[in-house]
């Protein structure tokens, strides 16, 4: 036993002489963790943002919380229109409304959001674009974005055919390899949708003077919603992963409620994120309270756009 104790003692002495253990490990543990956990597969603006958070911590730590969270719009207009008269008997037409978008000088919801994007969001978007160009080349990136846009258009057209009960058209589009995964992805959501009131229809806020094109207005689990269909190659399991999409939905809700072409009002929203690989879509429901919060944020962005222009 004594011999073994002596042996252990010798080993112990050798370990103490190990120069690596003289390093202040606590001091460098964050650096070691960052290096060993770093991944180079940043393929989207979101993953680049996550990597930077891991390596450098959350950005702008020295700044106070963004004032827009509590700031009140100067030109506040309610989300629900108190002056809108809803007919006792709504039109019983089985066909959803589909108003064409007219070219005007009014800004679109998409334009306003693009031009008032935060510097941080613009930075990550631009960095993602440059990484993709490095990987695919300029022509390859142009082709990539063109295909994404085309897939989105085909996906929306297929959904429209489904809602209009155009069985043959929907069946043919469902067999299209480019969008078959997206359609499989939303099947469980479609079961909860009923009473479609509008499809790919233009909306115009008569007071605030902006316009947009709504994907769908229908009931989701009994609640009338503005529904926005999104496609993604990366999972977006929470509403915060959808960036400015909630503001877009809130803007459309406000526009419908202040547009005389629509004889109804909406107070809820739904963002459905569909996946190319067929993974079940994430439906993000926005109740009236959440829609009101995003409506205020939208008004601030619209105000910022107006001031700039």
Short mmCIF file of C-alpha atoms in Angstrom, two decimals:
data_model
loop_
_atom_site.label_atom_id
_atom_site.label_comp_id
_atom_site.label_asym_id
_atom_site.label_seq_id
_atom_site.Cartn_x
_atom_site.Cartn_y
_atom_site.Cartn_z
CA UNK A 1 0.00 0.00 0.00
CA UNK A 2 2.86 2.31 0.93
CA UNK A 3 4.41 1.70 -2.48
CA UNK A 4 1.20 2.66 -4.22
CA UNK A 5 0.95 5.85 -2.20
CA UNK A 6 4.53 6.70 -3.19
CA UNK A 7 3.66 6.00 -6.82
CA UNK A 8 0.68 8.25 -6.64
CA UNK A 9 2.80 10.91 -5.06
CA UNK A 10 5.29 10.74 -7.93
CA UNK A 11 2.51 11.00 -10.49
CA UNK A 12 1.09 13.91 -8.62
CA UNK A 13 4.45 15.68 -8.73
CA UNK A 14 4.71 15.16 -12.48
CA UNK A 15 1.26 16.67 -12.98
CA UNK A 16 2.23 19.72 -10.97
CA UNK A 17 5.20 20.19 -13.26
CA UNK A 18 2.90 20.24 -16.33
CA UNK A 19 3.23 23.77 -17.79
CA UNK A 20 -0.28 23.73 -19.29
CA UNK A 21 -1.82 23.67 -15.85
CA UNK A 22 -0.02 26.89 -14.95
CA UNK A 23 -2.26 28.72 -17.48
CA UNK A 24 -5.17 30.70 -16.05
CA UNK A 25 -7.90 28.43 -17.46
CA UNK A 26 -10.73 30.59 -16.13
CA UNK A 27 -9.34 33.57 -18.05
CA UNK A 28 -9.30 31.73 -21.40
CA UNK A 29 -12.26 29.38 -21.06
CA UNK A 30 -14.57 31.64 -23.16
CA UNK A 31 -12.01 31.79 -25.96
CA UNK A 32 -11.57 28.01 -25.94
CA UNK A 33 -15.33 27.50 -25.94
CA UNK A 34 -15.80 29.95 -28.83
CA UNK A 35 -13.11 28.32 -30.98
CA UNK A 36 -14.20 24.74 -30.34
CA UNK A 37 -17.90 25.47 -30.85
CA UNK A 38 -17.60 27.72 -33.92
CA UNK A 39 -19.28 26.46 -37.08
CA UNK A 40 -18.67 27.71 -40.59
CA UNK A 41 -22.03 26.68 -42.04
CA UNK A 42 -23.70 30.10 -41.79
CA UNK A 43 -26.11 29.98 -44.69
CA UNK A 44 -28.75 32.49 -43.57
CA UNK A 45 -28.83 35.91 -41.92
CA UNK A 46 -30.31 34.25 -38.82
CA UNK A 47 -27.44 31.77 -38.36
CA UNK A 48 -24.85 34.52 -38.84
CA UNK A 49 -26.61 36.50 -36.12
CA UNK A 50 -26.55 33.44 -33.82
CA UNK A 51 -22.83 32.86 -34.45
CA UNK A 52 -21.97 36.45 -33.63
CA UNK A 53 -23.99 36.21 -30.44
CA UNK A 54 -22.00 33.11 -29.47
CA UNK A 55 -18.58 34.57 -30.28
CA UNK A 56 -19.01 38.16 -29.18
CA UNK A 57 -22.16 38.25 -27.07
CA UNK A 58 -25.32 40.23 -27.83
CA UNK A 59 -24.59 43.39 -29.87
CA UNK A 60 -24.90 46.92 -28.54
CA UNK A 61 -24.76 45.93 -24.88
CA UNK A 62 -23.87 49.48 -23.93
CA UNK A 63 -27.05 50.89 -25.43
CA UNK A 64 -30.33 51.26 -23.51
CA UNK A 65 -33.38 49.28 -24.74
CA UNK A 66 -34.71 50.42 -28.10
CA UNK A 67 -36.96 53.40 -27.57
CA UNK A 68 -39.40 52.20 -30.26
CA UNK A 69 -40.71 49.63 -27.75
CA UNK A 70 -42.36 52.32 -25.60
CA UNK A 71 -42.49 55.22 -28.04
CA UNK A 72 -45.98 56.37 -28.99
CA UNK A 73 -46.70 57.22 -32.67
CA UNK A 74 -47.42 60.88 -33.28
CA UNK A 75 -50.19 60.06 -35.75
CA UNK A 76 -51.95 57.27 -33.87
CA UNK A 77 -54.83 55.57 -35.66
CA UNK A 78 -56.68 52.63 -34.04
CA UNK A 79 -56.23 49.14 -35.47
CA UNK A 80 -59.98 48.53 -35.35
CA UNK A 81 -62.02 51.14 -37.23
CA UNK A 82 -64.69 52.52 -34.85
CA UNK A 83 -66.56 54.16 -37.74
CA UNK A 84 -66.85 51.11 -39.98
CA UNK A 85 -70.38 49.81 -40.37
CA UNK A 86 -70.63 46.06 -40.72
CA UNK A 87 -73.77 44.93 -42.58
CA UNK A 88 -76.01 42.60 -40.61
CA UNK A 89 -75.98 40.21 -43.53
CA UNK A 90 -72.58 39.84 -45.10
CA UNK A 91 -72.44 38.84 -48.75
CA UNK A 92 -73.02 35.10 -49.07
CA UNK A 93 -70.81 34.75 -52.13
CA UNK A 94 -68.75 31.59 -51.97
CA UNK A 95 -65.96 33.26 -53.92
CA UNK A 96 -63.31 35.06 -51.84
CA UNK A 97 -62.55 38.69 -52.67
CA UNK A 98 -59.65 39.26 -55.04
CA UNK A 99 -58.95 42.94 -55.72
CA UNK A 100 -56.10 43.74 -58.10
CA UNK A 101 -53.25 45.89 -56.82
CA UNK A 102 -53.19 49.21 -58.68
CA UNK A 103 -50.00 51.18 -59.32
CA UNK A 104 -50.08 54.40 -57.30
CA UNK A 105 -47.67 56.76 -55.58
CA UNK A 106 -48.65 55.32 -52.20
CA UNK A 107 -45.96 53.23 -50.53
CA UNK A 108 -46.49 49.51 -50.07
CA UNK A 109 -46.12 47.78 -46.70
CA UNK A 110 -43.11 45.86 -48.05
CA UNK A 111 -41.40 49.04 -49.24
CA UNK A 112 -41.88 50.80 -45.90
CA UNK A 113 -40.43 47.86 -43.95
CA UNK A 114 -37.48 47.48 -46.32
CA UNK A 115 -36.55 51.16 -46.14
CA UNK A 116 -36.85 51.40 -42.34
CA UNK A 117 -34.98 48.20 -41.52
CA UNK A 118 -32.72 48.51 -38.47
CA UNK A 119 -28.97 48.95 -39.22
CA UNK A 120 -28.28 45.67 -37.42
CA UNK A 121 -30.77 43.72 -39.52
CA UNK A 122 -29.52 45.37 -42.72
CA UNK A 123 -25.94 44.47 -41.77
CA UNK A 124 -26.68 40.76 -41.29
CA UNK A 125 -28.76 40.64 -44.46
CA UNK A 126 -25.96 42.22 -46.48
CA UNK A 127 -23.34 39.94 -44.92
CA UNK A 128 -25.44 36.87 -45.73
CA UNK A 129 -25.78 38.13 -49.33
CA UNK A 130 -21.99 38.59 -49.66
CA UNK A 131 -21.32 35.12 -48.24
CA UNK A 132 -23.77 33.59 -50.71
CA UNK A 133 -22.16 35.49 -53.61
CA UNK A 134 -18.75 34.18 -52.54
CA UNK A 135 -20.13 30.67 -52.50
CA UNK A 136 -22.36 30.77 -55.61
CA UNK A 137 -20.95 33.69 -57.63
CA UNK A 138 -23.05 36.69 -58.69
CA UNK A 139 -24.91 34.80 -61.40
CA UNK A 140 -25.46 31.82 -59.12
CA UNK A 141 -26.86 34.02 -56.36
CA UNK A 142 -29.16 35.78 -58.83
CA UNK A 143 -30.43 32.36 -59.97
CA UNK A 144 -30.85 31.25 -56.34
CA UNK A 145 -32.98 34.28 -55.40
CA UNK A 146 -34.98 33.98 -58.64
CA UNK A 147 -35.79 30.35 -57.83
CA UNK A 148 -36.81 31.24 -54.27
CA UNK A 149 -39.17 33.91 -55.60
CA UNK A 150 -40.60 31.51 -58.20
CA UNK A 151 -41.16 28.78 -55.58
CA UNK A 152 -43.01 31.31 -53.41
CA UNK A 153 -45.25 32.30 -56.32
CA UNK A 154 -46.00 28.66 -57.20
CA UNK A 155 -46.72 27.85 -53.56
CA UNK A 156 -49.19 30.74 -53.25
CA UNK A 157 -50.87 29.78 -56.53
CA UNK A 158 -51.26 26.18 -55.34
CA UNK A 159 -52.83 27.31 -52.05
CA UNK A 160 -55.22 29.56 -53.96
CA UNK A 161 -56.29 26.60 -56.10
CA UNK A 162 -56.88 24.52 -52.97
CA UNK A 163 -59.05 27.22 -51.36
CA UNK A 164 -61.02 27.70 -54.60
CA UNK A 165 -61.54 23.92 -54.77
CA UNK A 166 -59.85 23.70 -58.15
CA UNK A 167 -58.98 20.06 -57.55
CA UNK A 168 -57.22 19.35 -60.83
CA UNK A 169 -55.07 22.47 -60.72
CA UNK A 170 -54.16 21.84 -57.08
CA UNK A 171 -53.32 18.21 -57.83
CA UNK A 172 -51.03 19.18 -60.72
CA UNK A 173 -49.28 21.86 -58.65
CA UNK A 174 -48.93 19.44 -55.74
CA UNK A 175 -46.98 17.11 -58.00
CA UNK A 176 -44.51 19.90 -58.85
CA UNK A 177 -41.26 18.86 -57.16
CA UNK A 178 -40.36 22.51 -56.45
CA UNK A 179 -43.32 23.02 -54.08
CA UNK A 180 -44.56 19.54 -53.13
CA UNK A 181 -42.58 19.73 -49.86
CA UNK A 182 -44.12 23.10 -48.96
CA UNK A 183 -47.64 21.78 -49.59
CA UNK A 184 -46.99 18.68 -47.49
CA UNK A 185 -45.64 20.98 -44.78
CA UNK A 186 -48.92 22.95 -44.41
CA UNK A 187 -51.42 20.09 -44.58
CA UNK A 188 -52.06 20.05 -40.82
CA UNK A 189 -52.63 23.84 -40.85
CA UNK A 190 -55.07 23.73 -43.78
CA UNK A 191 -57.38 21.47 -41.73
CA UNK A 192 -57.92 24.36 -39.28
CA UNK A 193 -58.75 26.97 -41.95
CA UNK A 194 -62.32 27.75 -43.05
CA UNK A 195 -64.52 30.51 -44.49
CA UNK A 196 -61.96 32.12 -46.79
CA UNK A 197 -62.95 35.75 -47.38
CA UNK A 198 -60.04 37.08 -49.49
CA UNK A 199 -57.16 35.68 -51.54
CA UNK A 200 -54.22 37.64 -52.98
CA UNK A 201 -56.28 40.80 -52.58
CA UNK A 202 -55.17 44.43 -52.48
CA UNK A 203 -55.79 46.47 -49.34
CA UNK A 204 -55.58 50.24 -48.89
CA UNK A 205 -55.54 52.18 -45.62
CA UNK A 206 -57.64 55.21 -46.51
CA UNK A 207 -56.41 57.35 -43.59
CA UNK A 208 -52.70 56.48 -43.49
CA UNK A 209 -52.38 56.13 -47.27
CA UNK A 210 -50.43 52.90 -47.74
CA UNK A 211 -51.31 49.71 -49.57
CA UNK A 212 -50.46 46.04 -49.72
CA UNK A 213 -51.42 42.65 -51.07
CA UNK A 214 -52.91 40.24 -48.53
CA UNK A 215 -52.20 36.52 -49.02
CA UNK A 216 -55.38 35.31 -47.36
CA UNK A 217 -58.18 36.30 -44.98
CA UNK A 218 -59.93 33.31 -43.41
CA UNK A 219 -60.92 31.74 -40.11
CA UNK A 220 -58.23 29.81 -38.28
CA UNK A 221 -59.71 27.68 -35.50
CA UNK A 222 -62.78 29.90 -35.55
CA UNK A 223 -60.94 33.26 -35.43
CA UNK A 224 -60.94 35.53 -38.49
CA UNK A 225 -57.29 36.22 -39.39
CA UNK A 226 -55.05 37.85 -41.93
CA UNK A 227 -52.94 34.86 -42.97
CA UNK A 228 -49.43 35.26 -44.35
CA UNK A 229 -47.78 32.24 -45.97
CA UNK A 230 -43.98 32.13 -45.73
CA UNK A 231 -41.47 29.61 -47.11
CA UNK A 232 -38.21 28.82 -45.36
CA UNK A 233 -35.29 26.42 -45.52
CA UNK A 234 -34.48 27.04 -41.86
CA UNK A 235 -36.82 26.23 -38.93
CA UNK A 236 -38.63 29.23 -37.45
CA UNK A 237 -40.33 27.79 -34.38
CA UNK A 238 -41.11 31.11 -32.69
CA UNK A 239 -42.62 34.41 -33.81
CA UNK A 240 -39.38 36.32 -33.14
CA UNK A 241 -37.69 34.19 -35.85
CA UNK A 242 -39.96 35.81 -38.46
CA UNK A 243 -38.35 39.28 -38.09
CA UNK A 244 -40.69 41.97 -39.55
CA UNK A 245 -43.47 39.60 -40.68
CA UNK A 246 -45.69 40.37 -37.64
CA UNK A 247 -45.52 44.09 -38.48
CA UNK A 248 -46.52 43.25 -42.05
CA UNK A 249 -49.54 41.27 -40.84
CA UNK A 250 -50.58 44.05 -38.44
CA UNK A 251 -50.29 46.60 -41.28
CA UNK A 252 -52.58 44.47 -43.47
CA UNK A 253 -55.12 44.07 -40.65
CA UNK A 254 -55.25 47.84 -40.15
CA UNK A 255 -55.60 48.43 -43.89
CA UNK A 256 -58.52 45.97 -44.23
CA UNK A 257 -60.30 47.59 -41.29
CA UNK A 258 -59.95 51.03 -42.92
CA UNK A 259 -60.73 49.94 -46.49
CA UNK A 260 -64.33 50.44 -47.64
CA UNK A 261 -64.03 47.51 -50.08
CA UNK A 262 -64.16 45.05 -47.17
CA UNK A 263 -67.41 44.69 -45.24
CA UNK A 264 -65.75 43.07 -42.23
CA UNK A 265 -63.03 43.76 -39.67
CA UNK A 266 -60.14 41.57 -38.56
CA UNK A 267 -58.40 41.54 -35.17
CA UNK A 268 -56.12 38.46 -35.40
CA UNK A 269 -53.21 37.32 -37.56
CA UNK A 270 -51.51 34.09 -38.54
CA UNK A 271 -48.02 33.59 -39.98
CA UNK A 272 -47.49 30.11 -41.41
CA UNK A 273 -43.87 29.11 -42.08
CA UNK A 274 -43.74 26.21 -44.56
CA UNK A 275 -40.65 24.07 -45.15
CA UNK A 276 -39.26 22.73 -48.41
CA UNK A 277 -38.35 19.35 -46.87
CA UNK A 278 -41.99 18.76 -45.87
CA UNK A 279 -41.34 19.26 -42.14
CA UNK A 280 -44.64 20.31 -40.45
CA UNK A 281 -45.14 24.06 -40.84
CA UNK A 282 -44.99 26.36 -37.82
CA UNK A 283 -48.23 28.37 -37.46
CA UNK A 284 -47.70 31.53 -35.39
CA UNK A 285 -51.05 32.87 -34.17
CA UNK A 286 -51.32 36.55 -33.24
CA UNK A 287 -54.18 37.36 -30.87
CA UNK A 288 -55.80 40.85 -30.74
CA UNK A 289 -53.44 42.06 -27.99
CA UNK A 290 -50.32 40.96 -29.89
CA UNK A 291 -51.68 42.48 -33.12
CA UNK A 292 -52.19 45.80 -31.31
CA UNK A 293 -48.59 45.76 -30.07
CA UNK A 294 -47.25 45.14 -33.58
CA UNK A 295 -49.67 47.72 -34.99
CA UNK A 296 -48.01 50.39 -32.81
CA UNK A 297 -44.59 49.25 -34.03
CA UNK A 298 -45.82 49.42 -37.62
CA UNK A 299 -47.10 52.99 -37.09
CA UNK A 300 -43.65 54.01 -35.86
CA UNK A 301 -41.98 52.48 -38.92
CA UNK A 302 -44.51 54.19 -41.22
CA UNK A 303 -43.82 57.47 -39.43
CA UNK A 304 -40.08 56.98 -39.90
CA UNK A 305 -40.59 56.28 -43.63
CA UNK A 306 -42.76 59.39 -44.03
CA UNK A 307 -40.20 61.58 -42.26
CA UNK A 308 -37.41 60.28 -44.51
CA UNK A 309 -39.39 60.83 -47.68
#
